[in-house]
């Protein structure tokens, strides 16, 4: 003969205990903790949002200053320097899906006590709603999206985009093969220096470390213009050492800075 225990009271009356302490704990603190954590991420992402907009990183005064820095650096070398700044090197659609999955799982764990486990449809709807919030945040807030982009992926996409920019802007067509690209990808937080064949034959890649470090330092201090100015100067020093200015040199690449969305 079998007896059916229809609810938790029957279960406890039969002498069993319910192990619900973790559920009670998450029910009491999980919701507020999740909301607080989400708000922190959202506020930080909103505050930093302007850092990922191409139109905000450099104003007209900055552009003129950088043009002057390029012209000054190229006075000592036959090399050509072109800075290119893009908002992103890739859309990274997988980041939004990862953010959605994270919100789905993390939210379900923290809000376990509040979820309608006895109502499958309502339960699934609640979990999908949490996942949707994470997905949408990653779609509209670049700083939030960045948290779900792997470092290797960021480097790979930025490097690929840098090579595309190098050829699109014809840095490979200079007479002495001395074109240099200073590439900055805002979303990926990557700075890449690419030199043409003539430069690669003579200049060790380690010589560009000071250039990239100078640009990154400026970004960390909140001044891309300062970083790029210093980076252009460092690049000019390297080029002047290996490819000094010569009579008859002409400006093959206009002294300009390209800033655009991707």
XYZ file of C-alpha atoms in Angstrom:
262
model
C 0.000 0.000 0.000
C 1.404 3.380 -0.990
C 0.517 6.767 0.498
C 0.865 9.909 -1.557
C 2.222 12.995 0.200
C 0.476 15.814 -1.624
C 2.356 18.844 -0.322
C 5.224 20.045 1.825
C 3.122 19.978 4.995
C 2.381 16.273 4.447
C 6.076 15.666 3.806
C 7.076 17.377 7.065
C 4.279 15.645 8.986
C 5.740 12.323 7.874
C 8.969 13.211 9.638
C 10.989 14.559 6.738
C 12.643 17.947 6.583
C 12.803 20.260 3.613
C 16.285 21.447 2.641
C 15.238 24.906 1.595
C 17.682 27.070 3.524
C 19.612 28.001 0.367
C 16.393 28.845 -1.409
C 15.255 31.003 1.500
C 18.619 32.768 1.537
C 18.605 33.499 -2.180
C 14.979 34.496 -1.987
C 15.753 37.008 0.720
C 18.974 38.439 -0.657
C 19.227 37.205 -4.224
C 16.791 39.631 -5.803
C 18.270 42.731 -4.224
C 21.801 41.485 -4.912
C 21.030 40.788 -8.557
C 19.363 44.149 -9.045
C 22.238 45.964 -7.319
C 24.828 44.126 -9.418
C 22.941 44.775 -12.630
C 22.564 48.454 -11.771
C 26.296 48.780 -11.090
C 27.143 47.289 -14.482
C 24.546 49.408 -16.262
C 25.594 52.661 -14.576
C 29.269 52.022 -15.341
C 28.416 51.170 -18.940
C 26.304 54.318 -19.312
C 29.018 56.545 -17.842
C 31.609 55.058 -20.185
C 29.405 54.956 -23.249
C 30.873 58.139 -24.742
C 34.321 56.532 -24.783
C 33.194 54.177 -27.522
C 31.699 56.796 -29.826
C 33.979 57.895 -32.625
C 32.510 61.397 -32.690
C 33.368 61.922 -29.024
C 36.955 60.734 -28.816
C 38.513 63.571 -30.842
C 37.222 67.088 -31.494
C 38.314 69.508 -34.209
C 41.034 71.004 -32.027
C 42.390 67.510 -31.351
C 42.389 66.662 -35.050
C 44.333 69.794 -35.953
C 46.816 69.110 -33.185
C 47.359 65.564 -34.427
C 47.770 66.730 -38.008
C 50.528 69.014 -36.774
C 52.133 66.143 -34.855
C 52.151 63.969 -37.980
C 53.640 66.732 -40.111
C 56.339 67.349 -37.502
C 57.205 63.649 -37.220
C 57.420 63.237 -40.996
C 59.871 66.140 -41.363
C 62.635 63.786 -40.223
C 61.733 60.719 -42.274
C 60.569 59.472 -45.644
C 58.023 57.362 -43.771
C 54.284 58.043 -43.848
C 52.157 57.838 -40.679
C 48.391 57.391 -40.688
C 46.319 57.029 -37.483
C 42.955 55.282 -37.881
C 40.411 55.115 -35.044
C 37.291 52.945 -35.322
C 34.496 52.363 -32.831
C 34.723 48.600 -33.181
C 36.460 45.993 -35.288
C 33.517 43.590 -35.270
C 29.871 43.498 -34.200
C 30.635 40.535 -31.894
C 27.087 39.095 -32.065
C 28.141 36.147 -29.921
C 28.818 38.506 -27.000
C 25.141 39.455 -26.753
C 24.091 35.798 -26.777
C 26.655 34.963 -24.097
C 25.393 37.888 -22.014
C 21.846 36.623 -22.430
C 22.808 33.095 -21.391
C 24.715 34.444 -18.401
C 21.703 36.494 -17.284
C 19.440 33.491 -17.813
C 21.545 31.168 -15.639
C 22.776 33.663 -13.051
C 19.349 35.212 -12.627
C 17.702 31.799 -12.259
C 20.168 30.838 -9.533
C 19.781 34.046 -7.530
C 16.017 34.272 -7.890
C 15.348 30.570 -7.383
C 12.960 31.140 -4.470
C 10.860 33.626 -6.396
C 10.490 31.716 -9.621
C 7.221 29.834 -10.275
C 8.705 26.336 -10.432
C 5.245 24.741 -10.333
C 4.187 26.675 -13.442
C 6.423 25.622 -16.356
C 5.183 28.256 -18.780
C 5.548 31.119 -16.305
C 8.934 29.772 -15.215
C 10.262 29.671 -18.763
C 8.859 33.130 -19.489
C 10.585 34.552 -16.404
C 13.913 32.994 -17.294
C 13.686 34.113 -20.911
C 12.906 37.648 -19.737
C 16.085 37.667 -17.645
C 18.062 36.391 -20.590
C 16.536 39.029 -22.849
C 17.603 41.799 -20.474
C 21.223 40.642 -20.629
C 21.071 40.297 -24.406
C 19.666 43.792 -24.924
C 22.119 45.417 -22.520
C 25.003 43.902 -24.459
C 23.501 45.164 -27.707
C 23.125 48.792 -26.623
C 25.932 49.311 -24.084
C 29.442 48.740 -25.502
C 31.127 48.613 -22.102
C 28.724 45.882 -20.986
C 29.258 44.004 -24.249
C 33.045 44.115 -23.763
C 32.732 41.957 -20.655
C 31.564 39.080 -22.820
C 34.208 39.345 -25.543
C 37.207 37.087 -25.047
C 40.662 38.656 -25.133
C 41.788 36.383 -27.962
C 38.677 37.235 -29.976
C 39.221 40.972 -29.439
C 42.833 40.736 -30.599
C 41.947 38.618 -33.622
C 39.206 40.950 -34.847
C 41.232 44.113 -34.248
C 44.233 42.681 -36.078
C 42.094 41.624 -39.025
C 40.506 45.065 -39.214
C 43.908 46.758 -38.963
C 45.143 44.882 -42.031
C 42.016 45.885 -43.934
C 42.557 49.536 -43.030
C 46.197 49.307 -44.095
C 45.268 48.283 -47.619
C 42.112 50.382 -47.934
C 44.121 53.535 -47.259
C 46.893 52.401 -49.621
C 49.707 52.479 -47.118
C 51.307 49.683 -49.134
C 51.665 51.916 -52.181
C 54.310 54.358 -50.938
C 57.420 54.500 -53.099
C 59.846 53.315 -50.415
C 57.335 50.938 -48.777
C 57.501 52.971 -45.570
C 53.840 53.445 -44.685
C 52.888 52.989 -41.012
C 49.384 52.503 -39.646
C 48.538 53.428 -36.051
C 45.258 51.580 -35.532
C 43.007 52.078 -32.504
C 39.875 49.983 -31.962
C 37.809 51.513 -29.148
C 35.497 48.622 -28.258
C 38.233 45.998 -28.256
C 40.720 48.278 -26.440
C 43.396 47.376 -28.952
C 46.215 49.437 -30.458
C 48.025 47.901 -33.432
C 50.976 49.261 -35.393
C 51.472 47.921 -38.914
C 54.431 48.789 -41.115
C 54.891 48.119 -44.819
C 57.382 45.635 -46.270
C 60.258 48.097 -46.323
C 59.844 48.772 -42.622
C 59.482 45.119 -41.664
C 62.826 44.372 -43.305
C 64.696 46.762 -41.015
C 62.629 47.467 -37.914
C 62.172 44.896 -35.163
C 58.505 44.701 -34.047
C 59.631 45.427 -30.474
C 60.546 48.944 -31.585
C 56.826 49.718 -31.766
C 56.134 48.797 -28.135
C 56.802 52.343 -26.946
C 54.424 53.648 -29.602
C 51.555 51.382 -28.561
C 52.257 51.961 -24.861
C 52.113 55.731 -25.343
C 48.730 55.514 -27.063
C 47.324 53.103 -24.478
C 48.554 55.302 -21.647
C 46.707 58.260 -23.134
C 43.526 56.199 -23.418
C 43.800 55.124 -19.774
C 44.177 58.763 -18.749
C 41.081 59.632 -20.746
C 42.893 61.525 -23.503
C 43.227 59.701 -26.793
C 44.611 62.890 -28.347
C 47.498 63.003 -25.861
C 48.213 59.332 -26.387
C 48.125 59.559 -30.163
C 50.316 62.670 -30.186
C 52.933 60.859 -28.150
C 52.516 57.708 -30.232
C 53.009 59.622 -33.481
C 56.148 61.221 -32.055
C 57.545 57.829 -31.001
C 56.739 56.327 -34.401
C 58.440 59.280 -36.064
C 61.588 58.665 -34.014
C 61.725 55.024 -35.111
C 61.202 55.946 -38.756
C 63.782 58.741 -38.601
C 66.363 56.283 -37.291
C 65.886 53.717 -40.055
C 64.410 55.845 -42.841
C 65.736 59.400 -42.459
C 64.425 62.222 -44.592
C 66.016 62.529 -48.033
C 66.038 65.235 -50.679
C 63.107 64.889 -53.031
C 60.834 63.216 -50.479
C 57.172 64.032 -50.980
C 54.112 63.648 -48.802
C 52.500 60.560 -50.355
C 49.838 60.080 -47.672
C 47.946 63.236 -46.570
C 48.546 64.294 -42.950
C 45.190 63.341 -41.479
C 43.469 61.217 -38.860
C 40.656 58.906 -39.854
C 37.942 58.541 -37.220
C 34.808 56.596 -38.060
C 32.214 54.088 -37.060
C 32.637 50.487 -38.097
